[in-house]
Amino acid sequence: MKIKGTLLLLMLVFSSQVFADRFRVLGVQEALLSSKAAEDFRASMEREFAAEERALIELERQAVAVRDRIQQNQGLIPDQEMEQLHLQFQKAFTEYQTRGEAMAEKQIEREQEFLSSMRPKLDQAIRSLIENENIDVVFAKQATVYASGTIDITPRVIEILNRQ
């Protein structure tokens, strides 16, 4: 009876060792964002939105300058002039908000396009690793409490993405 228990225990230990060799973890977002394509995309976005960002900064500067002027001249200038300053501030602030929201929407749209274009490449990279390494299960790295670096395939997925 004791031999059967020991044998069963040994079989479990060795079989779990074999199965452990077929499990991997992957940081999908990390792989996508660490790829050369993502670096190129970020640089492209910076160039694409640089002028709009400068314009937003200028609008913000104008709105702050008008607000400061209103605060400094409170009670010192005629009501009609104060009203003009309030209108000027409201106009600058509204334009700042509108243009900022429009720019943010464009950036989100471009990011979604990038992620959509990268998804088939990511899937192909993962599939090739699964086939080449005979992997049975790939867990999301974010969902694991601990994973040995030897089972993390994120760096290899990044390499494959960079070669594509």
Coordinates of N, CA and C in Angstrom, one line a residue:
M1 N 0.8 -1.2 0.0 CA 0.0 0.0 0.0 C 0.9 1.3 0.0
K2 N 1.9 1.2 0.8 CA 2.8 2.4 0.9 C 3.6 2.6 -0.4
I3 N 3.9 1.5 -1.1 CA 4.6 1.6 -2.4 C 3.6 2.3 -3.4
K4 N 2.4 1.9 -3.4 CA 1.4 2.5 -4.4 C 1.3 4.0 -4.1
G5 N 1.2 4.4 -2.9 CA 1.1 5.8 -2.5 C 2.4 6.6 -3.0
T6 N 3.5 6.0 -2.8 CA 4.8 6.6 -3.2 C 4.8 6.7 -4.7
L7 N 4.5 5.6 -5.4 CA 4.4 5.6 -6.8 C 3.5 6.7 -7.4
L8 N 2.3 6.8 -6.8 CA 1.3 7.8 -7.2 C 1.9 9.2 -7.0
L9 N 2.5 9.4 -5.9 CA 3.1 10.7 -5.6 C 4.2 11.1 -6.6
L10 N 5.1 10.1 -6.9 CA 6.1 10.3 -7.9 C 5.5 10.6 -9.3
M11 N 4.5 9.9 -9.6 CA 3.9 10.2 -10.9 C 3.3 11.6 -11.0
L12 N 2.7 12.0 -9.9 CA 2.1 13.4 -9.9 C 3.2 14.4 -10.0
V13 N 4.3 14.2 -9.2 CA 5.4 15.2 -9.3 C 6.0 15.3 -10.7
F14 N 6.3 14.1 -11.3 CA 6.9 14.1 -12.6 C 5.9 14.6 -13.7
S15 N 4.6 14.3 -13.6 CA 3.6 14.7 -14.6 C 3.4 16.2 -14.4
S16 N 3.4 16.8 -13.2 CA 3.3 18.2 -13.1 C 4.5 18.9 -13.6
Q17 N 5.6 18.3 -13.5 CA 6.9 18.9 -14.1 C 6.8 18.9 -15.6
V18 N 6.3 17.9 -16.2 CA 6.1 17.9 -17.6 C 5.1 18.9 -18.1
F19 N 3.9 19.0 -17.3 CA 2.9 20.0 -17.7 C 3.4 21.4 -17.5
A20 N 4.2 21.6 -16.5 CA 4.8 23.0 -16.2 C 5.6 23.4 -17.4
D21 N 6.2 22.5 -18.1 CA 7.0 22.9 -19.2 C 6.2 23.4 -20.4
R22 N 4.9 23.2 -20.3 CA 4.0 23.5 -21.4 C 3.1 24.7 -21.1
F23 N 3.3 25.3 -20.0 CA 2.6 26.5 -19.6 C 3.5 27.7 -19.7
R24 N 2.9 28.9 -20.2 CA 3.7 30.1 -20.3 C 2.8 31.3 -19.9
V25 N 3.5 32.4 -19.6 CA 2.8 33.6 -19.3 C 3.2 34.6 -20.3
L26 N 2.3 35.6 -20.6 CA 2.5 36.6 -21.6 C 1.9 37.9 -21.2
G27 N 2.7 39.0 -21.2 CA 2.2 40.3 -21.0 C 1.8 40.9 -22.3
V28 N 0.6 40.8 -22.7 CA 0.2 41.2 -24.1 C 0.4 42.7 -24.3
Q29 N -0.1 43.5 -23.4 CA 0.1 44.9 -23.5 C 1.5 45.3 -23.5
E30 N 2.3 44.7 -22.6 CA 3.7 44.9 -22.5 C 4.4 44.6 -23.8
A31 N 4.0 43.5 -24.4 CA 4.6 43.1 -25.7 C 4.3 44.1 -26.8
L32 N 3.1 44.5 -26.9 CA 2.7 45.5 -27.9 C 3.4 46.8 -27.7
L33 N 3.4 47.3 -26.4 CA 3.9 48.7 -26.2 C 5.4 48.7 -26.2
S34 N 6.1 47.6 -26.1 CA 7.5 47.5 -26.1 C 8.1 47.3 -27.4
S35 N 7.3 47.0 -28.4 CA 7.8 46.7 -29.7 C 8.3 47.9 -30.4
K36 N 9.1 47.7 -31.5 CA 9.7 48.8 -32.3 C 8.5 49.5 -33.0
A37 N 7.5 48.8 -33.4 CA 6.4 49.5 -34.1 C 5.7 50.5 -33.1
A38 N 5.6 50.1 -31.8 CA 5.0 51.0 -30.9 C 5.8 52.3 -30.7
E39 N 7.1 52.1 -30.6 CA 8.1 53.2 -30.5 C 7.9 54.1 -31.7
D40 N 7.9 53.6 -32.9 CA 7.7 54.3 -34.1 C 6.4 55.1 -34.1
F41 N 5.3 54.4 -33.6 CA 4.0 55.0 -33.6 C 4.0 56.2 -32.6
R42 N 4.6 56.0 -31.4 CA 4.7 57.1 -30.5 C 5.4 58.3 -31.1
A43 N 6.5 58.1 -31.7 CA 7.2 59.2 -32.4 C 6.4 59.9 -33.5
S44 N 5.7 59.0 -34.2 CA 4.8 59.6 -35.3 C 3.7 60.4 -34.7
M45 N 3.1 59.9 -33.6 CA 2.0 60.7 -32.9 C 2.5 62.0 -32.4
E46 N 3.7 62.0 -31.8 CA 4.3 63.3 -31.3 C 4.5 64.3 -32.4
R47 N 5.0 63.8 -33.5 CA 5.1 64.7 -34.7 C 3.8 65.2 -35.2
E48 N 2.9 64.3 -35.3 CA 1.5 64.6 -35.9 C 0.8 65.6 -35.0
F49 N 0.9 65.5 -33.7 CA 0.1 66.4 -32.9 C 0.9 67.5 -32.2
A50 N 2.1 67.7 -32.7 CA 3.0 68.7 -32.1 C 2.4 70.1 -32.2
A51 N 2.0 70.4 -33.5 CA 1.4 71.8 -33.7 C 0.1 72.0 -32.9
E52 N -0.7 71.0 -32.9 CA -2.0 71.1 -32.1 C -1.7 71.3 -30.6
E53 N -0.7 70.6 -30.1 CA -0.3 70.7 -28.7 C 0.2 72.1 -28.4
R54 N 1.1 72.6 -29.3 CA 1.6 74.0 -29.1 C 0.4 75.0 -29.1
A55 N -0.5 74.8 -30.0 CA -1.7 75.7 -30.1 C -2.5 75.6 -28.8
L56 N -2.6 74.4 -28.2 CA -3.4 74.3 -27.0 C -2.6 75.0 -25.8
I57 N -1.3 74.8 -25.8 CA -0.5 75.5 -24.8 C -0.7 77.0 -24.9
E58 N -0.7 77.5 -26.1 CA -0.9 79.0 -26.3 C -2.3 79.4 -25.8
L59 N -3.3 78.6 -26.2 CA -4.7 79.0 -25.7 C -4.8 79.0 -24.2
E60 N -4.1 78.0 -23.6 CA -4.1 77.9 -22.1 C -3.4 79.1 -21.5
R61 N -2.3 79.5 -22.1 CA -1.5 80.7 -21.7 C -2.4 81.9 -21.8
Q62 N -3.1 82.1 -22.9 CA -4.0 83.3 -23.1 C -5.1 83.3 -22.0
A63 N -5.8 82.1 -21.8 CA -6.8 82.1 -20.8 C -6.3 82.4 -19.4
V64 N -5.2 81.9 -19.1 CA -4.6 82.2 -17.7 C -4.3 83.7 -17.6
A65 N -3.7 84.2 -18.7 CA -3.4 85.7 -18.6 C -4.6 86.5 -18.4
V66 N -5.7 86.2 -19.1 CA -7.0 87.0 -19.0 C -7.5 86.7 -17.6
R67 N -7.5 85.5 -17.1 CA -8.0 85.2 -15.7 C -7.2 86.0 -14.7
D68 N -5.9 86.1 -14.8 CA -5.1 86.8 -13.9 C -5.4 88.3 -14.0
R69 N -5.6 88.8 -15.2 CA -5.9 90.2 -15.4 C -7.3 90.5 -14.7
I70 N -8.2 89.6 -14.8 CA -9.5 89.8 -14.2 C -9.4 89.9 -12.6
Q71 N -8.6 89.0 -12.1 CA -8.4 88.9 -10.7 C -7.6 90.2 -10.1
Q72 N -6.7 90.6 -10.9 CA -5.9 91.8 -10.5 C -6.7 93.1 -10.6
N73 N -7.6 93.2 -11.5 CA -8.3 94.4 -11.7 C -9.7 94.4 -11.2
Q74 N -10.0 93.4 -10.4 CA -11.4 93.3 -9.8 C -11.7 94.6 -9.0
G75 N -12.7 95.3 -9.4 CA -13.1 96.5 -8.7 C -12.4 97.7 -9.1
L76 N -11.4 97.6 -10.0 CA -10.5 98.7 -10.4 C -10.9 99.3 -11.8
I77 N -11.5 98.4 -12.6 CA -11.9 98.9 -13.9 C -13.4 98.9 -14.0
P78 N -13.9 99.6 -15.0 CA -15.4 99.7 -15.2 C -16.0 98.3 -15.5
D79 N -17.3 98.2 -15.1 CA -18.0 96.9 -15.3 C -18.0 96.5 -16.7
Q80 N -18.2 97.4 -17.6 CA -18.2 97.0 -19.1 C -16.9 96.4 -19.5
E81 N -15.8 96.9 -19.1 CA -14.5 96.4 -19.4 C -14.3 95.0 -18.7
M82 N -14.8 94.9 -17.5 CA -14.7 93.6 -16.8 C -15.5 92.6 -17.5
E83 N -16.7 93.0 -18.0 CA -17.5 92.0 -18.7 C -16.8 91.6 -20.0
Q84 N -16.1 92.5 -20.6 CA -15.4 92.1 -21.9 C -14.3 91.1 -21.5
L85 N -13.6 91.3 -20.4 CA -12.6 90.4 -20.0 C -13.1 89.0 -19.7
H86 N -14.3 89.0 -19.0 CA -15.0 87.7 -18.7 C -15.3 87.0 -20.0
L87 N -15.9 87.7 -21.0 CA -16.2 87.1 -22.3 C -14.9 86.6 -23.0
Q88 N -13.9 87.4 -22.9 CA -12.6 87.0 -23.6 C -12.1 85.7 -22.9
F89 N -12.2 85.6 -21.6 CA -11.7 84.5 -20.9 C -12.6 83.3 -21.3
Q90 N -13.9 83.4 -21.3 CA -14.8 82.3 -21.6 C -14.5 81.8 -23.0
K91 N -14.3 82.7 -23.9 CA -14.0 82.3 -25.3 C -12.7 81.5 -25.4
A92 N -11.7 82.0 -24.8 CA -10.4 81.3 -24.8 C -10.5 79.9 -24.1
F93 N -11.2 79.9 -23.0 CA -11.3 78.7 -22.2 C -12.2 77.6 -23.0
T94 N -13.2 78.1 -23.6 CA -14.1 77.2 -24.4 C -13.3 76.6 -25.6
E95 N -12.6 77.5 -26.3 CA -11.8 77.0 -27.4 C -10.8 76.0 -27.0
Y96 N -10.1 76.3 -25.8 CA -9.1 75.4 -25.3 C -9.7 74.0 -25.0
Q97 N -10.9 74.0 -24.3 CA -11.5 72.7 -24.0 C -12.0 72.0 -25.3
T98 N -12.6 72.7 -26.2 CA -13.0 72.1 -27.5 C -11.9 71.5 -28.3
R99 N -10.8 72.2 -28.4 CA -9.7 71.8 -29.2 C -9.0 70.6 -28.5
G100 N -8.9 70.7 -27.2 CA -8.3 69.7 -26.4 C -9.0 68.4 -26.5
E101 N -10.3 68.4 -26.4 CA -11.2 67.2 -26.5 C -11.1 66.6 -27.9
A102 N -11.0 67.5 -28.9 CA -10.9 67.0 -30.3 C -9.6 66.3 -30.5
M103 N -8.5 66.9 -30.0 CA -7.2 66.3 -30.1 C -7.2 65.0 -29.4
A104 N -7.7 64.9 -28.2 CA -7.7 63.7 -27.4 C -8.5 62.6 -28.2
E105 N -9.6 62.9 -28.8 CA -10.4 62.0 -29.5 C -9.6 61.4 -30.7
K106 N -8.9 62.4 -31.4 CA -8.1 61.9 -32.6 C -7.0 61.0 -32.1
Q107 N -6.4 61.3 -31.0 CA -5.3 60.5 -30.5 C -5.8 59.1 -30.1
I108 N -6.9 59.0 -29.5 CA -7.5 57.7 -29.1 C -7.9 56.9 -30.4
E109 N -8.4 57.6 -31.4 CA -8.8 57.0 -32.6 C -7.5 56.4 -33.3
R110 N -6.4 57.2 -33.3 CA -5.2 56.7 -33.9 C -4.6 55.5 -33.2
E111 N -4.7 55.6 -31.8 CA -4.2 54.5 -31.0 C -5.0 53.2 -31.3
Q112 N -6.3 53.3 -31.4 CA -7.1 52.2 -31.7 C -6.8 51.6 -33.1
E113 N -6.5 52.5 -34.0 CA -6.1 52.0 -35.4 C -4.8 51.2 -35.3
F114 N -3.9 51.8 -34.5 CA -2.6 51.1 -34.3 C -2.8 49.7 -33.7
L115 N -3.5 49.7 -32.6 CA -3.7 48.4 -31.9 C -4.4 47.4 -32.8
S116 N -5.4 47.9 -33.6 CA -6.1 47.0 -34.5 C -5.1 46.4 -35.6
S117 N -4.2 47.3 -36.1 CA -3.3 46.8 -37.1 C -2.2 45.9 -36.5
M118 N -1.9 46.0 -35.2 CA -0.9 45.2 -34.5 C -1.5 43.8 -34.1
R119 N -2.8 43.8 -33.9 CA -3.4 42.5 -33.3 C -3.1 41.3 -34.2
P120 N -3.3 41.3 -35.5 CA -2.9 40.1 -36.3 C -1.5 39.8 -36.2
K121 N -0.6 40.7 -36.1 CA 0.8 40.5 -36.0 C 1.1 39.8 -34.6
L122 N 0.5 40.3 -33.6 CA 0.6 39.8 -32.2 C 0.1 38.3 -32.2
D123 N -1.0 38.1 -32.8 CA -1.6 36.8 -32.8 C -0.7 35.8 -33.5
Q124 N -0.1 36.2 -34.7 CA 0.8 35.4 -35.4 C 2.1 35.1 -34.6
A125 N 2.6 36.1 -33.9 CA 3.8 35.8 -33.1 C 3.5 34.8 -32.0
I126 N 2.3 35.0 -31.3 CA 2.0 34.0 -30.3 C 1.8 32.6 -30.8
R127 N 1.1 32.5 -32.0 CA 0.8 31.2 -32.6 C 2.1 30.5 -33.0
S128 N 3.1 31.3 -33.5 CA 4.3 30.7 -33.9 C 5.1 30.1 -32.7
L129 N 5.1 30.9 -31.6 CA 5.7 30.4 -30.3 C 5.0 29.1 -29.8
I130 N 3.7 29.2 -29.8 CA 2.9 28.0 -29.3 C 3.2 26.8 -30.1
E131 N 3.3 26.9 -31.4 CA 3.6 25.8 -32.3 C 5.1 25.3 -32.2
N132 N 6.0 26.3 -32.1 CA 7.4 25.9 -32.1 C 7.8 25.4 -30.7
E133 N 7.2 25.8 -29.7 CA 7.6 25.3 -28.3 C 6.6 24.3 -27.7
N134 N 5.6 23.9 -28.5 CA 4.6 23.0 -28.1 C 4.0 23.4 -26.7
I135 N 3.5 24.6 -26.7 CA 2.9 25.2 -25.5 C 1.4 24.8 -25.5
D136 N 0.9 24.4 -24.3 CA -0.5 24.0 -24.2 C -1.3 25.2 -23.7
V137 N -0.8 26.0 -22.8 CA -1.6 27.1 -22.2 C -0.7 28.3 -22.0
V138 N -1.3 29.5 -22.4 CA -0.7 30.8 -22.2 C -1.6 31.6 -21.3
F139 N -1.0 32.0 -20.1 CA -1.8 32.8 -19.1 C -1.4 34.2 -19.3
A140 N -2.4 35.1 -19.0 CA -2.1 36.5 -19.0 C -1.2 36.8 -17.8
K141 N -0.1 37.5 -18.1 CA 0.9 37.8 -17.1 C 0.3 38.6 -15.9
Q142 N -0.6 39.5 -16.2 CA -1.3 40.3 -15.2 C -2.2 39.5 -14.3
A143 N -2.6 38.3 -14.7 CA -3.5 37.5 -13.9 C -2.7 36.5 -13.0
T144 N -1.4 36.5 -13.1 CA -0.6 35.6 -12.3 C 0.0 36.3 -11.1
V145 N 0.1 35.6 -10.0 CA 0.7 36.1 -8.8 C 2.2 36.1 -8.9
Y146 N 2.7 34.9 -9.4 CA 4.1 34.7 -9.6 C 4.3 33.9 -10.8
A147 N 5.3 34.2 -11.6 CA 5.7 33.4 -12.7 C 7.2 33.5 -12.9
S148 N 7.9 32.4 -13.0 CA 9.3 32.4 -13.2 C 9.6 33.0 -14.5
G149 N 10.8 33.7 -14.6 CA 11.2 34.3 -15.8 C 11.4 33.3 -17.0
T150 N 11.6 32.1 -16.6 CA 11.8 31.1 -17.7 C 10.5 30.7 -18.4
I151 N 9.4 31.0 -17.8 CA 8.1 30.7 -18.5 C 7.5 32.0 -19.1
D152 N 8.1 33.1 -19.0 CA 7.6 34.4 -19.5 C 8.0 34.5 -21.0
I153 N 7.0 34.5 -21.9 CA 7.4 34.5 -23.3 C 7.3 36.0 -23.9
T154 N 7.0 36.9 -23.0 CA 6.9 38.3 -23.5 C 8.1 38.8 -24.3
P155 N 9.3 38.6 -23.8 CA 10.5 39.1 -24.5 C 10.6 38.5 -25.9
R156 N 10.2 37.2 -26.0 CA 10.3 36.5 -27.3 C 9.2 37.0 -28.3
V157 N 8.1 37.3 -27.7 CA 7.0 37.8 -28.6 C 7.4 39.2 -29.1
I158 N 8.1 40.0 -28.3 CA 8.6 41.3 -28.7 C 9.6 41.2 -29.8
E159 N 10.5 40.2 -29.6 CA 11.5 39.9 -30.7 C 10.8 39.6 -32.0
I160 N 9.8 38.7 -32.0 CA 9.1 38.3 -33.2 C 8.4 39.5 -33.8
L161 N 7.7 40.3 -33.0 CA 7.1 41.5 -33.5 C 8.1 42.5 -34.2
N162 N 9.2 42.6 -33.6 CA 10.2 43.5 -34.1 C 10.8 43.0 -35.5
R163 N 10.7 41.7 -35.7 CA 11.2 41.1 -36.9 C 10.2 41.2 -38.0
Q164 N 8.9 41.4 -37.7 CA 7.8 41.4 -38.7 C 7.8 42.8 -39.4

